[in-house]
Short mmCIF file of C-alpha atoms in Angstrom, two decimals:
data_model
loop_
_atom_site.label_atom_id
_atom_site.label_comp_id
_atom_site.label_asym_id
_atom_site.label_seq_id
_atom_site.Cartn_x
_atom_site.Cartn_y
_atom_site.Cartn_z
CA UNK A 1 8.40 11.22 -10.78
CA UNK A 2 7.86 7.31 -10.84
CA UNK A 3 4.96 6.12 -11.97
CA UNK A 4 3.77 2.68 -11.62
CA UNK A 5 0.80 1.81 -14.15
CA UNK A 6 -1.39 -1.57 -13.57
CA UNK A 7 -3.91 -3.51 -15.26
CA UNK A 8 -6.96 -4.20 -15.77
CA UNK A 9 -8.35 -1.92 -13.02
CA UNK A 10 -10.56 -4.82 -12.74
CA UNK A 11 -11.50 -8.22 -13.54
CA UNK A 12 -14.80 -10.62 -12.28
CA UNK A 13 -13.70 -14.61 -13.25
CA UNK A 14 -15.42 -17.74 -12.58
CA UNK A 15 -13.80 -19.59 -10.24
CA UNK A 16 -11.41 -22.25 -12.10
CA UNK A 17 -10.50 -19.08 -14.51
CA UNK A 18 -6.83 -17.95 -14.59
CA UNK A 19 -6.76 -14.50 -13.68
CA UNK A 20 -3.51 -12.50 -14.34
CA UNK A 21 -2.64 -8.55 -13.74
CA UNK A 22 0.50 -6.55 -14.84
CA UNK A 23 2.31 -3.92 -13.73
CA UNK A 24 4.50 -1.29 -15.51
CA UNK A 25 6.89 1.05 -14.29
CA UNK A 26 7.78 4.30 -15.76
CA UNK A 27 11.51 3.86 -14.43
CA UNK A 28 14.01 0.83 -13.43
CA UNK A 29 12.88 -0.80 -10.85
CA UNK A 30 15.72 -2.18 -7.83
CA UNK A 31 12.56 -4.31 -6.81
CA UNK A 32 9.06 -5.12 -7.22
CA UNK A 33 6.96 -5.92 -4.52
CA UNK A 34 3.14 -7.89 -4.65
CA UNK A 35 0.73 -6.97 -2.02
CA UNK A 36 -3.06 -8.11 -1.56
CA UNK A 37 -6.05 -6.19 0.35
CA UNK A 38 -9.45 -8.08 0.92
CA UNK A 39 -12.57 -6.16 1.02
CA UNK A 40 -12.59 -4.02 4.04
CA UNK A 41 -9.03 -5.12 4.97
CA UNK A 42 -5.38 -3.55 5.02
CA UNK A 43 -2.38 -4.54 1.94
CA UNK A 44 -0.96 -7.84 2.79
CA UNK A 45 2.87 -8.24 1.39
CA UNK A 46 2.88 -11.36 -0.57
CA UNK A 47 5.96 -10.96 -2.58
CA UNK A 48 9.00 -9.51 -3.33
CA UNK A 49 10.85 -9.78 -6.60
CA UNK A 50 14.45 -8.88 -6.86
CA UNK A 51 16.40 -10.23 -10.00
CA UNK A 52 16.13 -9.62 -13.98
CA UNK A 53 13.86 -12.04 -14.98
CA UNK A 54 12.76 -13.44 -11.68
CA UNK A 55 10.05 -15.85 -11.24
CA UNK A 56 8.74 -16.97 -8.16
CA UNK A 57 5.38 -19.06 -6.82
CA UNK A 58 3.35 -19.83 -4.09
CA UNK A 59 0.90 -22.23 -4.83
CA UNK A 60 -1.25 -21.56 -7.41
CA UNK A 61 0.61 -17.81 -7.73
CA UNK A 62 3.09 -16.92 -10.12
CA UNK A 63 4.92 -13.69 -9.87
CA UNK A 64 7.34 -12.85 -12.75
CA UNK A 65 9.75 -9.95 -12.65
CA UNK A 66 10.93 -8.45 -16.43
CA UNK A 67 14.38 -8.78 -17.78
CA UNK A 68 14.15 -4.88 -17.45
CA UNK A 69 13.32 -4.81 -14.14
CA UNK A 70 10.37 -2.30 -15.04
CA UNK A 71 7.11 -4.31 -15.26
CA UNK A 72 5.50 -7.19 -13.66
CA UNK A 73 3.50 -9.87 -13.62
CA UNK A 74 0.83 -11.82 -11.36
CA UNK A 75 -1.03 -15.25 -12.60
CA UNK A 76 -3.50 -16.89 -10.71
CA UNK A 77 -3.90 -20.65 -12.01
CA UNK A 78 -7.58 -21.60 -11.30
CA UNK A 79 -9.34 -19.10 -9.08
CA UNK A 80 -10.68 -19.88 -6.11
CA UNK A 81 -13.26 -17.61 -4.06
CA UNK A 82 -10.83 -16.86 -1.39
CA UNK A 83 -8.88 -15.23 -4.47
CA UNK A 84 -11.50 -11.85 -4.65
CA UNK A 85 -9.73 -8.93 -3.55
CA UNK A 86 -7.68 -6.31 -4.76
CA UNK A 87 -3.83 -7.07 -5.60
CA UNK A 88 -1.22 -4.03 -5.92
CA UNK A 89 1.95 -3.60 -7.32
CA UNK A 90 4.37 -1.59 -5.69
CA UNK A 91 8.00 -0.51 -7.47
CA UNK A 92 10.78 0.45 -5.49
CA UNK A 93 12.46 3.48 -6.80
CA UNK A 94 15.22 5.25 -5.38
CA UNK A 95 13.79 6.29 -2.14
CA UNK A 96 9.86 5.51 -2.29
CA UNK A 97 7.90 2.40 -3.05
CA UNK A 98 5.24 3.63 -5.29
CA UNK A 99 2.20 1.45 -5.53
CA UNK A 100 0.15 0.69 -8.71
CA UNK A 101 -3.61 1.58 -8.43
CA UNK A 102 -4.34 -2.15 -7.82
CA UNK A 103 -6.69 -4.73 -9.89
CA UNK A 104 -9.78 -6.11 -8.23
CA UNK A 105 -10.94 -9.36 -8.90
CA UNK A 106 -14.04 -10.48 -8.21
CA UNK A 107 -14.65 -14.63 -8.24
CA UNK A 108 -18.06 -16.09 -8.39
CA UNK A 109 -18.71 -19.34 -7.70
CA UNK B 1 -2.36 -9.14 12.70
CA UNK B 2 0.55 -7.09 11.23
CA UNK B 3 1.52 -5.66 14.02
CA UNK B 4 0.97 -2.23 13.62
CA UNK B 5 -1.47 -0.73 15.22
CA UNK B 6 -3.82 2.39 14.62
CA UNK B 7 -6.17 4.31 16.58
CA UNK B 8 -9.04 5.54 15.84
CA UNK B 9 -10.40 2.63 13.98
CA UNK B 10 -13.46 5.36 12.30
CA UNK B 11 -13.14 9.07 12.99
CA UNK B 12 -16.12 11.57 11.64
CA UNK B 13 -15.77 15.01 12.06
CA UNK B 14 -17.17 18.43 9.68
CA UNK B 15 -15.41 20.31 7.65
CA UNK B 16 -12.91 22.94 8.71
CA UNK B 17 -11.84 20.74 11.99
CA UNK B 18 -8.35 19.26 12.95
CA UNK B 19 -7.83 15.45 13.44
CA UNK B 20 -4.57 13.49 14.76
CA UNK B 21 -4.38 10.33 13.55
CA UNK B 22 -1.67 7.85 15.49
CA UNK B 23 0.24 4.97 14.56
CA UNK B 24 2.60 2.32 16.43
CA UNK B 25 5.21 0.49 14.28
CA UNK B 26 5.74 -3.31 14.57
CA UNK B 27 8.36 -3.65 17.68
CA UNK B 28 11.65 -3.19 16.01
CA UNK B 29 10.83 -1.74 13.20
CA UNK B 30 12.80 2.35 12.59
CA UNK B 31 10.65 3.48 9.52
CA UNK B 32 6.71 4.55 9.88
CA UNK B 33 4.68 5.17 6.27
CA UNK B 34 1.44 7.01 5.84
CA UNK B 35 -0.84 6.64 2.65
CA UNK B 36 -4.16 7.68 1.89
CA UNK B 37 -6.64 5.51 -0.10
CA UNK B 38 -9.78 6.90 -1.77
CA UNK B 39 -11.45 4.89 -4.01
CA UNK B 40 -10.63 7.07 -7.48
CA UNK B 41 -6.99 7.88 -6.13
CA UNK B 42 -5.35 4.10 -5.14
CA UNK B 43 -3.07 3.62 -2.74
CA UNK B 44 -1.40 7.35 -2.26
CA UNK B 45 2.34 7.65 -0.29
CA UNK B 46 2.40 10.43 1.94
CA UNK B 47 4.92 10.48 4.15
CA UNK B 48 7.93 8.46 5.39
CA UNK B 49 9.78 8.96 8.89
CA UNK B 50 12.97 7.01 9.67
CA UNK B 51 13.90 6.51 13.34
CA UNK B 52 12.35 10.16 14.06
CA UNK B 53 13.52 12.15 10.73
CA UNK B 54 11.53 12.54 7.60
CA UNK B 55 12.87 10.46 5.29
CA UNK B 56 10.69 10.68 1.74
CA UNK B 57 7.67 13.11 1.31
CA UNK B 58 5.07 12.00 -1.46
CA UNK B 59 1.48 13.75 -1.82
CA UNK B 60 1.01 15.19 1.41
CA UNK B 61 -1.02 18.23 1.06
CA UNK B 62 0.19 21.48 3.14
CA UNK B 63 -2.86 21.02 5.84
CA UNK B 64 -1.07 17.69 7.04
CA UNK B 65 1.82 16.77 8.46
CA UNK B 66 3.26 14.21 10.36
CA UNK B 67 5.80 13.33 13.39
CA UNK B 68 7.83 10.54 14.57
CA UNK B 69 8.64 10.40 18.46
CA UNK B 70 11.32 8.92 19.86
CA UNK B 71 9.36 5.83 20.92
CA UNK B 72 8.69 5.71 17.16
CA UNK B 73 5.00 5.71 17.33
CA UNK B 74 3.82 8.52 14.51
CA UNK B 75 0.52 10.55 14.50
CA UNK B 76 -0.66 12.37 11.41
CA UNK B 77 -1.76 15.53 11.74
CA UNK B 78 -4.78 16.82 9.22
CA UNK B 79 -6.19 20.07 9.27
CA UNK B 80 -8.56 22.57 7.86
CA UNK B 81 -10.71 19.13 7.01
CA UNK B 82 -12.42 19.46 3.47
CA UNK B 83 -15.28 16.66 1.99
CA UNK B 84 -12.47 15.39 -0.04
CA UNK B 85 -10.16 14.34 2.67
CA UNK B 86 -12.56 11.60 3.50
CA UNK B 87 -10.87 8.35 2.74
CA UNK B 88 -8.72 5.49 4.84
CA UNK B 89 -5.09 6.74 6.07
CA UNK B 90 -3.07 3.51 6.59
CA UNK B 91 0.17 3.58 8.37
CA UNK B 92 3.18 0.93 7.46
CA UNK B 93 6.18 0.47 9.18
CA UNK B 94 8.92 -1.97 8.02
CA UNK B 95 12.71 -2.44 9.28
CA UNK B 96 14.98 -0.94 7.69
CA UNK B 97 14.07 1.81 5.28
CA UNK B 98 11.71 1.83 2.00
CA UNK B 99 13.18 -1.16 0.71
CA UNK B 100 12.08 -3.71 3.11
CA UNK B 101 8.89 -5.38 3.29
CA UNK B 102 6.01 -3.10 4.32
CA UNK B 103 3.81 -3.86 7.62
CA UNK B 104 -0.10 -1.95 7.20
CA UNK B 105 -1.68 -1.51 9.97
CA UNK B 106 -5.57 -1.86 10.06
CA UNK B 107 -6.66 1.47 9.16
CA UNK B 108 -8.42 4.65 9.93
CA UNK B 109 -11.92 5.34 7.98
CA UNK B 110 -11.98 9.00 8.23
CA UNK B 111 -15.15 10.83 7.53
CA UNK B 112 -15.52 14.40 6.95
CA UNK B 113 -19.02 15.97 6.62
#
């Protein structure tokens, strides 16, 4: 079945560090999707990437989509504390959106 | 606030019990997700209903199931309760079908001793 692979499993920055996590699918993707859960919290959709090669941002995020549609990408330009939590892929297959095991990132100040 | 809305917030209960775990979907919204998340396992998809009708079955183990009523709330059944079912059960809903934006609600922290 799909698998959707993403990395690092973790990563502690100083805030003002870039932070970025990636995410690799086992099969072609129709879409990606970018969600975020804060400690003790429920995912939060952020994103969803649709096109070849898309790149989108919101703020100091940048979510790229590969010309392959099968991995992903997630930059963070100058963490902030507000950043910590744990982001999660997801990649839409046929039928099923199956997420990635998430990256934590931890900020300290 | 998604939206969605779960009930029980934290459930503890021993092993070998029954739980029912219940879900309502953002107003509008036809298609109901359940996933369990343990800290070694992610994010795990096990179930999807569709205006009442399974739609997509991930890891659900044999001791759950699930339902979808016609007023499109969902409860998860779990059963025969082992230490290792202990984890949060989220439920999702979005418009649609799987490709549409998923809703989570808040969570249930269940704890089997």
């Amino acid at each position: 079945g799909q698998q959707v692979m993403q990395i690092p499993q973790y990563q502690h920055v100083q805030e003002g560090e870039d932070f970025t996590t990636y995410c690799n699918s086992s099969t072609t993707l129709s879409n990606i999707q970018w969600y975020k859960q804060r400690p003790g919290g429920h995912p939060v959709f952020l994103i969803q990437l649709v096109k070849s090669g898309e790149v989108k941002k919101q703020k100091r995020l940048t979510f790229q989509f590969g010309e392959a549609k099968k991995n992903s990408s997630l930059h963070i330009t100058a963490t902030q504390t507000t950043d910590v939590g744990t982001y999660f892929c997801a990649g839409q297959g046929y039928s099923t959106l199956t997420f990635g095991k998430g990256t934590m990132l931890l900020v300290s100040p | 606030d998604s939206g969605v809305t779960q009930t029980p917030k934290h459930l503890i209960t021993a092993t070998g019990q029954r739980v029912t775990l219940r879900c309502s979907p953002r107003s509008g919204d036809l298609s109901v997700y359940w996933y369990q998340q343990s800290l070694d396992q992610g994010l795990q998809f096990l179930i999807q209903y569709y205006n009442g009708e399974e739609r997509a079955k991930g890891n659900i183990l044999e001791r759950f199931s699930a339902q979808q009523f016609p007023d499109l709330h969902s409860e998860l059944n779990l059963s025969s309760l082992e230490l290792g079912d202990s984890a949060l059960y989220f439920c999702a809903s979005s418009g649609q079908g799987a490709r549409d934006t998923q809703y989570f609600g808040p969570g249930t922290r269940l704890t089997v001793l």
